[in-house]
Coordinates of C-alpha atoms in Angstrom, one line a residue:
X1 CA 92.1 396.9 56.3
X2 CA 94.6 397.5 53.6
X3 CA 97.8 395.3 53.5
X4 CA 101.1 397.1 53.7
X5 CA 102.1 398.3 50.3
X6 CA 105.7 397.7 51.4
X7 CA 105.2 393.9 51.4
X8 CA 102.8 394.1 48.4
X9 CA 105.2 392.2 46.2
X10 CA 102.7 391.2 43.5
X11 CA 101.9 394.8 42.6
X12 CA 105.3 396.6 43.0
X13 CA 108.9 396.3 44.1
X14 CA 109.7 398.5 47.2
X15 CA 112.8 400.6 46.5
X16 CA 112.7 403.4 49.1
X17 CA 110.8 405.9 50.9
X18 CA 108.4 407.5 50.5
X19 CA 105.7 405.8 48.4
X20 CA 105.3 407.7 45.2
X21 CA 103.6 405.7 42.4
X22 CA 102.9 406.3 38.7
X23 CA 99.8 404.9 37.1
X24 CA 101.4 401.3 36.5
X25 CA 102.2 401.0 40.3
X26 CA 105.8 401.4 39.9
X27 CA 107.5 403.2 42.7
X28 CA 109.9 406.1 42.1
X29 CA 113.0 406.1 43.9
X30 CA 114.0 409.5 45.4
X31 CA 117.1 408.3 47.2
X32 CA 118.6 407.0 43.9
X33 CA 117.7 410.1 42.3
X34 CA 119.3 412.3 44.8
X35 CA 122.4 410.1 44.8
X36 CA 122.6 410.6 40.9
X37 CA 122.3 414.5 41.5
X38 CA 124.9 414.2 44.2
X39 CA 127.1 412.2 42.0
X40 CA 126.6 414.9 39.1
X41 CA 127.6 417.6 41.6
X42 CA 130.7 415.9 42.6
X43 CA 131.7 415.2 39.0
X44 CA 131.3 418.8 38.2
X45 CA 133.4 419.8 41.3
X46 CA 135.9 417.5 40.3
X47 CA 136.1 418.9 36.8
X48 CA 136.4 422.4 38.1
X49 CA 139.2 421.4 40.5
X50 CA 141.0 419.5 37.9
X51 CA 140.6 422.5 35.5
X52 CA 142.9 424.6 37.9
X53 CA 145.7 422.0 37.2
X54 CA 145.0 420.9 33.8
X55 CA 143.6 424.1 32.3
X56 CA 140.8 422.3 30.7
X57 CA 137.3 423.6 30.2
X58 CA 134.6 421.3 31.0
X59 CA 132.7 420.3 28.0
X60 CA 129.3 420.7 29.3
X61 CA 126.9 420.5 32.2
X62 CA 123.4 419.2 32.3
X63 CA 120.8 421.9 32.7
X64 CA 118.3 421.9 35.7
X65 CA 115.4 421.0 33.3
X66 CA 117.2 417.7 32.5
X67 CA 116.5 416.5 36.1
X68 CA 112.5 417.0 35.4
X69 CA 112.3 416.0 31.7
X70 CA 109.9 412.9 32.4
X71 CA 106.8 412.2 34.5
X72 CA 109.1 409.5 36.3
X73 CA 111.5 412.3 37.2
X74 CA 108.8 414.4 38.5
X75 CA 107.5 411.8 40.8
X76 CA 111.3 411.2 41.8
X77 CA 111.4 414.9 42.6
X78 CA 108.1 414.8 44.5
X79 CA 109.6 412.2 46.6
X80 CA 112.4 414.3 47.4
X81 CA 110.0 417.0 48.6
X82 CA 108.5 414.4 50.9
X83 CA 111.7 413.0 52.0
X84 CA 112.3 415.8 54.6
X85 CA 109.4 414.6 56.6
X86 CA 111.4 411.6 57.5
X87 CA 115.0 410.5 57.7
X88 CA 116.6 413.9 56.6
X89 CA 119.0 414.6 59.8
X90 CA 116.4 412.9 62.2
X91 CA 114.5 416.2 62.0
X92 CA 110.8 416.5 62.0
X93 CA 108.9 413.1 62.4
X94 CA 111.7 411.0 62.4
X95 CA 112.6 412.1 65.9
X96 CA 112.9 415.7 67.0
X97 CA 109.5 417.1 66.5
X98 CA 108.1 414.6 69.0
X99 CA 111.3 414.2 71.0
X100 CA 113.6 417.2 71.7
X101 CA 111.1 419.8 70.4
X102 CA 107.9 418.2 71.7
X103 CA 109.2 416.6 74.9
X104 CA 107.9 419.3 77.3
X105 CA 104.3 420.2 77.4
X106 CA 101.5 419.5 80.0
X107 CA 101.5 415.9 78.6
X108 CA 104.9 415.0 79.2
X109 CA 108.6 415.8 80.1
X110 CA 112.1 414.7 79.1
X111 CA 112.9 411.9 81.5
X112 CA 116.7 412.5 82.0
X113 CA 118.0 414.0 85.3
X114 CA 121.0 415.2 83.7
X115 CA 119.5 417.2 80.8
X116 CA 119.7 420.8 81.9
X117 CA 120.3 422.5 78.5
X118 CA 118.4 422.2 75.2
X119 CA 114.8 422.7 74.0
X120 CA 113.5 419.8 75.8
X121 CA 114.0 421.7 79.1
X122 CA 113.5 425.3 77.5
X123 CA 117.1 426.3 78.3
X124 CA 118.4 427.4 74.9
X125 CA 119.7 430.2 72.7
X126 CA 119.8 430.9 69.0
X127 CA 122.7 428.5 68.7
X128 CA 120.8 425.3 69.6
X129 CA 121.7 422.6 67.1
X130 CA 118.2 420.9 67.2
X131 CA 116.5 424.3 66.4
X132 CA 119.0 425.2 63.8
X133 CA 118.6 421.8 62.1
X134 CA 114.8 422.0 62.0
X135 CA 115.1 425.4 60.3
X136 CA 117.5 424.1 57.8
X137 CA 115.5 420.8 57.1
X138 CA 112.2 422.9 56.5
X139 CA 114.0 425.2 54.0
X140 CA 115.6 422.2 52.1
X141 CA 112.1 420.8 51.7
X142 CA 110.9 424.3 50.5
X143 CA 113.8 424.6 48.0
X144 CA 112.9 421.1 46.6
X145 CA 109.2 422.0 46.4
X146 CA 110.3 425.2 44.5
X147 CA 112.2 423.6 42.0
X148 CA 109.4 420.9 41.4
X149 CA 106.8 423.6 41.0
X150 CA 109.0 425.7 38.6
X151 CA 109.9 422.8 36.3
X152 CA 106.5 420.9 36.5
X153 CA 105.6 421.6 32.7
X154 CA 109.1 420.4 31.4
X155 CA 107.9 416.9 30.3
X156 CA 106.3 417.5 27.0
X157 CA 104.0 414.7 27.0
X158 CA 102.3 413.5 30.3
X159 CA 98.9 412.7 31.7
X160 CA 97.4 416.0 32.9
X161 CA 95.8 414.4 36.1
X162 CA 99.2 413.0 37.0
X163 CA 100.9 416.3 36.4
X164 CA 98.3 418.3 38.4
X165 CA 98.5 415.8 41.4
X166 CA 102.2 416.3 41.5
X167 CA 101.9 420.0 41.2
X168 CA 99.3 420.0 43.9
X169 CA 101.2 417.8 46.6
X170 CA 104.3 419.9 45.8
X171 CA 102.4 423.2 46.5
X172 CA 100.8 421.7 49.6
X173 CA 104.1 420.5 51.0
X174 CA 105.7 423.9 50.3
X175 CA 102.9 425.3 52.3
X176 CA 103.1 422.7 55.1
X177 CA 106.8 423.4 55.6
X178 CA 106.1 427.4 55.7
X179 CA 103.2 426.3 58.3
X180 CA 105.7 424.6 60.5
X181 CA 108.0 427.6 60.2
X182 CA 105.7 430.4 60.8
X183 CA 103.9 428.6 63.7
X184 CA 107.2 427.9 65.3
X185 CA 109.4 431.0 64.5
X186 CA 106.9 433.8 63.6
X187 CA 108.0 436.0 60.8
X188 CA 110.2 434.0 58.3
X189 CA 112.0 434.6 54.9
X190 CA 109.4 433.7 52.1
X191 CA 111.2 432.1 49.1
X192 CA 109.0 430.9 46.3
X193 CA 111.4 430.3 43.6
X194 CA 114.4 428.1 43.1
X195 CA 117.9 429.4 44.3
X196 CA 119.2 428.6 40.9
X197 CA 116.8 431.0 39.2
X198 CA 117.0 433.7 41.9
X199 CA 120.8 433.5 42.4
X200 CA 122.3 436.2 44.7
X201 CA 118.9 437.9 45.2
X202 CA 117.9 434.9 47.4
X203 CA 120.8 435.3 49.8
X204 CA 119.6 438.3 51.9
X205 CA 115.9 438.0 52.4
X206 CA 114.2 439.9 55.1
X207 CA 111.7 438.1 57.2
X208 CA 108.1 438.5 55.9
X209 CA 105.4 439.1 58.4
X210 CA 103.8 436.1 59.8
X211 CA 100.3 437.2 58.3
X212 CA 101.9 437.3 54.8
X213 CA 103.4 433.7 55.3
X214 CA 100.0 432.5 56.4
X215 CA 98.4 434.0 53.4
X216 CA 101.1 432.1 51.1
X217 CA 100.4 428.9 53.0
X218 CA 96.5 429.2 52.4
X219 CA 97.1 430.1 48.7
X220 CA 99.3 427.0 48.2
X221 CA 97.2 424.5 50.0
X222 CA 93.9 425.9 48.6
X223 CA 95.3 425.5 45.1
X224 CA 96.6 422.0 45.8
X225 CA 93.1 420.9 47.2
X226 CA 91.7 421.4 43.8
X227 CA 94.0 419.1 42.1
X228 CA 95.4 416.5 44.5
X229 CA 94.1 412.9 44.1
X230 CA 91.4 411.6 46.4
X231 CA 92.7 409.3 49.2
X232 CA 91.0 406.2 47.4
X233 CA 93.7 406.6 44.7
X234 CA 96.3 405.0 47.1
X235 CA 96.3 402.1 49.4
X236 CA 98.5 404.0 51.9
X237 CA 98.8 407.2 53.9
X238 CA 102.2 408.4 52.6
X239 CA 101.2 410.6 49.9
X240 CA 98.8 413.8 50.4
X241 CA 95.3 413.3 49.2
X242 CA 92.5 415.9 48.6
X243 CA 91.0 415.2 52.0
X244 CA 94.5 415.5 53.9
X245 CA 95.0 418.9 52.3
X246 CA 91.4 419.8 53.6
X247 CA 92.1 418.5 57.2
X248 CA 95.4 420.3 57.3
X249 CA 93.7 423.5 56.0
X250 CA 91.4 423.3 59.0
X251 CA 94.6 423.1 61.3
X252 CA 96.0 426.1 59.5
X253 CA 92.8 428.0 60.0
X254 CA 92.4 427.1 63.6
X255 CA 95.9 428.3 64.3
X256 CA 95.4 431.6 62.5
X257 CA 92.1 432.1 64.5
X258 CA 94.1 431.9 67.6
X259 CA 97.1 433.8 69.1
X260 CA 99.1 435.7 67.9
X261 CA 97.1 436.3 64.6
X262 CA 93.6 436.1 66.2
X263 CA 91.9 436.2 62.9
X264 CA 88.4 435.0 64.1
X265 CA 87.1 434.9 60.7
X266 CA 89.2 431.7 60.2
X267 CA 87.0 429.7 62.4
X268 CA 84.4 429.7 59.6
X269 CA 87.0 428.4 57.2
X270 CA 88.3 425.8 59.5
X271 CA 84.7 424.5 60.0
X272 CA 84.2 424.3 56.2
X273 CA 87.4 422.3 55.6
X274 CA 86.8 419.8 58.4
X275 CA 83.2 419.4 57.2
X276 CA 84.3 418.6 53.8
X277 CA 86.5 415.8 55.1
X278 CA 83.6 414.4 57.0
X279 CA 81.3 414.8 54.1
X280 CA 83.5 413.1 51.7
X281 CA 82.5 409.7 53.4
X282 CA 86.0 408.4 52.9
X283 CA 87.3 408.6 56.5
X284 CA 86.2 407.0 59.8
X285 CA 87.5 406.2 63.1
X286 CA 89.3 402.8 63.7
X287 CA 87.0 400.9 66.0
X288 CA 90.1 400.2 68.2
X289 CA 92.4 403.1 69.4
X290 CA 95.4 401.0 70.2
X291 CA 95.1 399.4 66.6
X292 CA 96.0 402.7 65.0
X293 CA 99.5 402.6 66.6
X294 CA 99.9 398.8 66.2
X295 CA 99.2 399.2 62.5
X296 CA 101.9 402.0 62.4
X297 CA 104.4 399.6 63.9
X298 CA 103.4 396.8 61.4
X299 CA 103.2 398.7 58.1
X300 CA 99.4 398.2 57.9
X301 CA 97.7 401.2 56.3
X302 CA 94.2 402.4 57.3
X303 CA 93.3 405.4 55.2
X304 CA 90.1 405.8 56.9
X305 CA 91.6 406.9 60.3
X306 CA 95.3 407.6 59.3
X307 CA 95.1 410.2 56.7
X308 CA 98.7 411.1 56.5
X309 CA 101.7 409.4 57.9
X310 CA 105.5 410.1 57.8
X311 CA 106.6 406.7 56.5
X312 CA 109.6 404.5 57.7
X313 CA 110.8 401.2 56.9
X314 CA 113.6 398.6 57.5
X315 CA 116.2 397.8 60.2
X316 CA 120.1 398.0 60.1
X317 CA 120.3 394.9 57.9
X318 CA 117.8 396.2 55.3
X319 CA 119.0 397.2 51.9
X320 CA 116.9 400.3 52.4
X321 CA 117.8 402.5 55.1
X322 CA 114.8 404.6 55.6
X323 CA 114.1 404.1 59.5
X324 CA 113.0 406.6 62.0
X325 CA 113.3 406.7 65.8
X326 CA 109.4 406.4 66.5
X327 CA 109.1 404.1 69.6
X328 CA 113.0 404.1 70.1
X329 CA 113.2 407.5 71.8
X330 CA 109.5 407.9 72.8
X331 CA 108.7 404.2 73.7
X332 CA 108.6 402.0 76.7
X333 CA 112.0 401.7 78.2
X334 CA 113.7 398.5 77.3
X335 CA 117.5 398.6 77.5
X336 CA 118.4 394.8 78.1
X337 CA 121.0 393.2 75.8
X338 CA 118.5 391.0 74.0
X339 CA 116.5 393.9 72.2
X340 CA 116.3 392.3 69.0
X341 CA 113.0 390.9 69.8
X342 CA 111.3 393.3 72.4
X343 CA 113.0 396.4 70.7
X344 CA 115.4 398.8 72.4
X345 CA 114.1 402.0 73.8
X346 CA 115.6 404.9 75.6
X347 CA 112.2 406.1 76.9
X348 CA 113.2 409.8 76.7
X349 CA 109.5 410.9 77.2
X350 CA 107.6 410.4 80.4
X351 CA 104.1 411.5 81.3
X352 CA 102.7 414.0 83.6
X353 CA 100.2 413.2 86.3
X354 CA 98.1 416.0 84.9
X355 CA 97.6 413.9 81.6
X356 CA 97.0 410.6 83.5
X357 CA 94.2 412.3 85.7
X358 CA 92.5 413.7 82.5
X359 CA 91.2 410.3 81.7
X360 CA 88.0 409.0 83.3
X361 CA 87.3 405.5 84.3
X362 CA 86.7 403.3 81.6
X363 CA 88.6 405.4 78.9
X364 CA 90.7 402.6 77.1
X365 CA 92.9 405.1 75.7
X366 CA 94.7 405.8 79.1
X367 CA 96.6 402.6 79.4
X368 CA 97.7 402.6 75.8
X369 CA 99.0 406.3 75.7
X370 CA 100.4 405.9 79.2
X371 CA 102.3 402.6 79.7
X372 CA 101.2 401.0 82.8
X373 CA 104.4 398.8 83.0
X374 CA 108.0 398.9 82.3
X375 CA 111.2 396.6 82.2
X376 CA 113.6 395.7 84.8
X377 CA 116.3 393.9 82.6
X378 CA 114.0 391.6 80.6
X379 CA 111.3 391.3 83.3
X380 CA 108.0 393.2 82.7
X381 CA 107.0 395.1 85.9
X382 CA 103.7 396.9 86.6
X383 CA 103.9 400.6 87.3
X384 CA 102.9 401.9 90.8
X385 CA 101.2 405.1 91.8
X386 CA 103.9 407.7 91.1
X387 CA 102.7 408.1 87.6
X388 CA 105.8 410.4 86.6
X389 CA 107.7 407.1 86.0
X390 CA 105.5 406.1 83.3
X391 CA 106.6 406.2 79.6
X392 CA 104.7 407.2 76.5
X393 CA 103.2 403.9 75.4
X394 CA 101.6 404.7 72.0
X395 CA 104.2 403.2 69.8
X396 CA 105.5 399.8 71.1
X397 CA 108.4 398.1 69.6
X398 CA 107.2 394.8 70.4
X399 CA 104.7 395.1 67.7
X400 CA 107.4 395.5 65.0
X401 CA 107.4 392.3 62.6
X402 CA 110.7 392.9 61.1
X403 CA 113.6 391.1 62.9
X404 CA 116.3 391.4 64.2
X405 CA 115.3 394.8 65.4
X406 CA 117.6 397.6 65.2
X407 CA 118.8 399.1 68.4
X408 CA 118.3 402.8 67.4
X409 CA 116.2 402.8 64.4
X410 CA 112.5 401.5 63.7
X411 CA 110.1 401.3 61.0
X412 CA 107.3 402.6 62.9
X413 CA 105.2 405.2 61.0
X414 CA 104.4 408.5 62.8
X415 CA 100.8 410.1 62.3
X416 CA 100.7 413.6 60.9
X417 CA 96.9 413.7 60.6
X418 CA 94.2 411.4 61.9
X419 CA 90.6 411.6 61.3
X420 CA 90.1 411.8 65.1
X421 CA 91.8 415.2 65.0
X422 CA 89.7 416.3 62.2
X423 CA 86.4 415.6 64.3
X424 CA 87.9 417.6 67.3
X425 CA 88.8 420.6 64.9
X426 CA 85.2 420.5 63.5
X427 CA 83.8 420.6 67.0
X428 CA 86.1 423.4 68.1
X429 CA 85.4 425.6 65.2
X430 CA 81.7 425.1 65.4
X431 CA 81.6 426.0 68.9
X432 CA 83.8 429.1 68.4
X433 CA 81.8 430.3 65.4
X434 CA 78.5 429.9 67.0
X435 CA 79.4 431.1 70.5
X436 CA 78.5 427.7 71.7
X437 CA 78.3 424.0 70.4
X438 CA 75.6 422.9 67.9
X439 CA 74.5 419.4 67.3
X440 CA 77.2 419.0 64.7
X441 CA 79.9 420.0 67.3
X442 CA 78.5 417.5 69.9
X443 CA 78.1 414.7 67.2
X444 CA 81.7 414.9 66.1
X445 CA 83.1 415.2 69.8
X446 CA 81.0 412.3 70.8
X447 CA 82.4 410.0 68.0
X448 CA 85.8 410.4 69.5
X449 CA 84.5 409.7 73.0
X450 CA 82.6 406.7 72.2
X451 CA 85.5 405.1 70.4
X452 CA 87.7 405.8 73.6
X453 CA 85.3 403.7 75.7
X454 CA 85.0 401.0 73.1
X455 CA 81.3 401.8 72.1
X456 CA 80.1 401.9 68.4
X457 CA 80.7 405.7 67.5
X458 CA 77.3 406.4 65.8
X459 CA 75.2 405.1 68.7
X460 CA 74.5 407.6 71.7
X461 CA 75.8 406.4 75.0
X462 CA 75.3 408.0 78.4
X463 CA 78.6 406.7 79.8
X464 CA 80.9 408.4 77.0
X465 CA 78.9 411.2 75.6
X466 CA 79.3 415.0 76.7
X467 CA 76.4 416.4 78.6
X468 CA 74.2 418.8 76.7
X469 CA 73.8 422.4 77.3
X470 CA 77.3 423.2 77.7
X471 CA 78.5 427.0 77.3
X472 CA 81.0 427.9 74.8
X473 CA 83.7 428.3 77.3
X474 CA 82.8 425.0 79.0
X475 CA 82.8 423.1 75.7
X476 CA 86.1 424.7 74.8
X477 CA 87.6 423.4 77.9
X478 CA 86.4 420.0 77.1
X479 CA 88.0 420.3 73.5
X480 CA 91.3 421.3 75.4
X481 CA 91.3 418.2 77.6
X482 CA 89.9 415.8 74.9
X483 CA 92.6 416.8 72.4
X484 CA 95.2 416.0 75.1
X485 CA 93.5 412.5 75.7
X486 CA 93.2 411.6 72.2
X487 CA 96.4 413.2 70.5
X488 CA 98.9 413.1 73.2
X489 CA 102.6 412.9 72.1
X490 CA 101.7 413.6 68.5
X491 CA 103.6 416.8 68.1
X492 CA 100.5 418.9 68.3
X493 CA 100.1 420.1 72.1
X494 CA 102.8 423.0 72.1
X495 CA 101.0 424.8 69.3
X496 CA 97.7 424.0 70.7
X497 CA 98.4 425.5 74.0
X498 CA 99.9 428.6 72.2
X499 CA 97.1 429.4 69.9
X500 CA 94.7 428.9 72.6
X501 CA 96.6 431.7 74.6
X502 CA 97.2 429.5 77.5
X503 CA 100.9 428.3 77.0
X504 CA 102.5 430.3 80.0
X505 CA 99.9 429.9 82.3
X506 CA 99.6 426.2 81.6
X507 CA 103.2 425.4 81.9
X508 CA 103.4 427.5 85.2
X509 CA 100.5 425.6 86.7
X510 CA 102.0 422.6 85.6
X511 CA 105.4 423.2 87.4
X512 CA 103.6 424.0 90.5
X513 CA 101.7 420.8 90.3
X514 CA 104.7 418.7 89.7
X515 CA 106.6 420.3 92.5
X516 CA 103.9 419.8 94.8
X517 CA 103.5 416.0 93.6
X518 CA 107.2 415.4 93.7
X519 CA 108.1 417.3 97.1
X520 CA 110.5 415.2 98.9
X521 CA 111.1 412.8 96.1
X522 CA 114.7 413.8 95.2
X523 CA 115.0 411.4 92.4
X524 CA 112.2 413.1 90.4
X525 CA 112.4 416.6 91.4
X526 CA 114.1 417.4 88.1
X527 CA 110.9 416.4 86.2
X528 CA 109.5 420.0 86.6
X529 CA 112.6 421.7 85.3
X530 CA 111.3 422.1 81.8
X531 CA 107.8 423.4 82.7
X532 CA 109.5 425.8 85.1
X533 CA 111.8 427.1 82.3
X534 CA 108.8 427.2 79.7
X535 CA 106.8 429.5 82.0
X536 CA 109.8 431.8 82.7
X537 CA 109.6 434.1 79.8
X538 CA 107.1 434.9 76.8
X539 CA 110.0 434.6 74.4
X540 CA 109.5 430.7 74.4
X541 CA 106.4 431.3 72.4
X542 CA 108.6 431.5 69.5
X543 CA 111.8 429.8 68.8
X544 CA 114.8 431.8 67.9
X545 CA 116.0 432.5 64.5
X546 CA 119.0 430.2 64.5
X547 CA 122.6 431.4 64.0
X548 CA 123.2 429.6 60.6
X549 CA 120.5 432.0 59.1
X550 CA 122.5 435.1 60.3
X551 CA 125.8 433.5 58.8
X552 CA 124.2 433.5 55.3
X553 CA 121.5 436.2 55.3
X554 CA 122.6 439.6 56.0
X555 CA 119.0 440.7 56.3
X556 CA 118.2 438.5 59.1
X557 CA 116.6 439.8 62.5
X558 CA 116.1 437.9 65.6
X559 CA 113.0 437.2 67.6
X560 CA 112.5 439.2 71.0
X561 CA 114.3 437.8 74.2
X562 CA 117.1 436.0 72.3

C-alpha cells in the first residue's frame, strides 16, 4: 500500500490540488497560477478603466504564450485542466455528479421530503442551475485543455517524454469532458481551439452530432494512450496514466455500442481496451472492498485498484482549501453538534430496497455500501427492516484523519475509475461480442464476485462464482445486477441504464415497487417521486441545453421535450 503523497513530506511539499509533479518531485501549483492570471486580468481591466479617465495607453500586455513558456508552467496549466474535476463550483466529483445529478436511479433516491423540484427528482427545465453549472464547468475544462494543447510546444527546451505526457493528459481530459457532455446532453458544440485564437468565430457554434463528438473523444483518448506515463510512474491516482486511458476508452466504447448510437462494432474495441488494462499486470483488486473507501477517506493511494480519483484535501482550517463534499452529502447521517470527530453528514442519498435485495447472503459489500446503522443525536442506532431509511455508506467520515472535521467539506477522494469496473466491462464486452460469455468473461466477472465474499480472487469458489452455461441474455442480466452491487453510488448507474436501453422501464418498475413497499407509510411515500417523474417522459434520457448557452450562442438548439 502506498502512503499518501499529501503527507509524504520527505519527497515534496504539498501546495494544492491536484498532484502534478515534475521529474524532481516538486508539485506544481495550479491555484496560485490561476490567481496570478486572475490578478493580471484585473490589472489589465484596471488599466483600461483608468485609461478612460487619464487618457493613457497601457504600456504592454503579456502574450498568451508567456503563460506556457516553461515546463513548470505547462504542469501548472495541466493542473488547471484537472481542477474542474474537483472543487470548481462543487460541480462534477466534488458534489453534484453523485448528489443532485446522480441521486435518483434504481440504487437510491434523494432523501428530502420537501424536494419536489430539481434533477434529483426529475422535475426541471432548461433553466436549472445545477445542469447549467455542470455544462459551464465542463466547457471551462475544455477551454483550459484547448489552450494547453495549442501552446504545448512553447517551451524551447524540455524533456520530450514529459512534454508528451502533459499533452497526452490534456488531450485525454478534453476527450473525457466531451464524453461527459455528449453522454448527458447529446449533440453539443465541438470546440477544439482556444477562444483567444478563434475569437468571435467561437461564439455562435452549432451543436455537432453526437457521433462526431464521440469520434473526437476517441481521437483524443487514443492519441493520449500512446504518450501518457504508465501508472507506475506515480504513487497516487490523481494523474491519468496509460492504463487509466485504456479503461476509460473501454467505458466510452461500451457507451457507443449501446443506446442511442448502437454502434455494435465498438464491443470489440471495448474488449481490447479492457484486456490491455488486465494484461498490463499493473492493476489488481484490493482484497478488501471496504478498504477501498477507507483509503479514500485517509488519503492512502492504492493505484492497483483505484486507477483514477478526484482528489481532495484539507478542512476549513487548512491553508489549502481543496475539499469536496464526498461523505458529507452522500454519507451516513450525523447532524449532532459535536461533528468535529464523527463528521457532519446531511445524508441526502438513501438506498432502494431493490439494491439491498440484489445482494446475496454472505456478500460483504451490502453492509458497507448500504449503512446498517445511523445516528440519533450522538447515539449509533441499528436500522430495521424498512431499508428505505438507510443511507449510502461507502464514504464514512468517521475514518477521516484530519481533525477538527469541517461541517460541510471533506478531504475524501472520489473514484472515477476502479479496476473492478474494468473487469466488469471486459466481461460485458466479451459476452456481447461472442453472443455469450467465454472463459475470459467468467474469469473477469468471478474475480469481482470472489472479492465480494472475502475469498481469494484467483481461486474458484462455488459460493461466489457464477454458474457456467449462461446464455448471452442471462449473463448480461448478471452484469446489470453486478455493476449495481459493486459500483453503486459511483456516478455510473444513470448512464449504464440509458446505454442498455432500459432507463425508462427500470425507473417505472422501481416507482411501482417503491409505492407497493411504502403503501400506508406516509412518512416515506415521497421516496418514489423521482422514479415516477423519471419514467414519465423520454426527454429525461438527455439533459436540456441550459439557458446560459442560449444567451451567448445564437446557433444553439434545444433537446426534444424541453
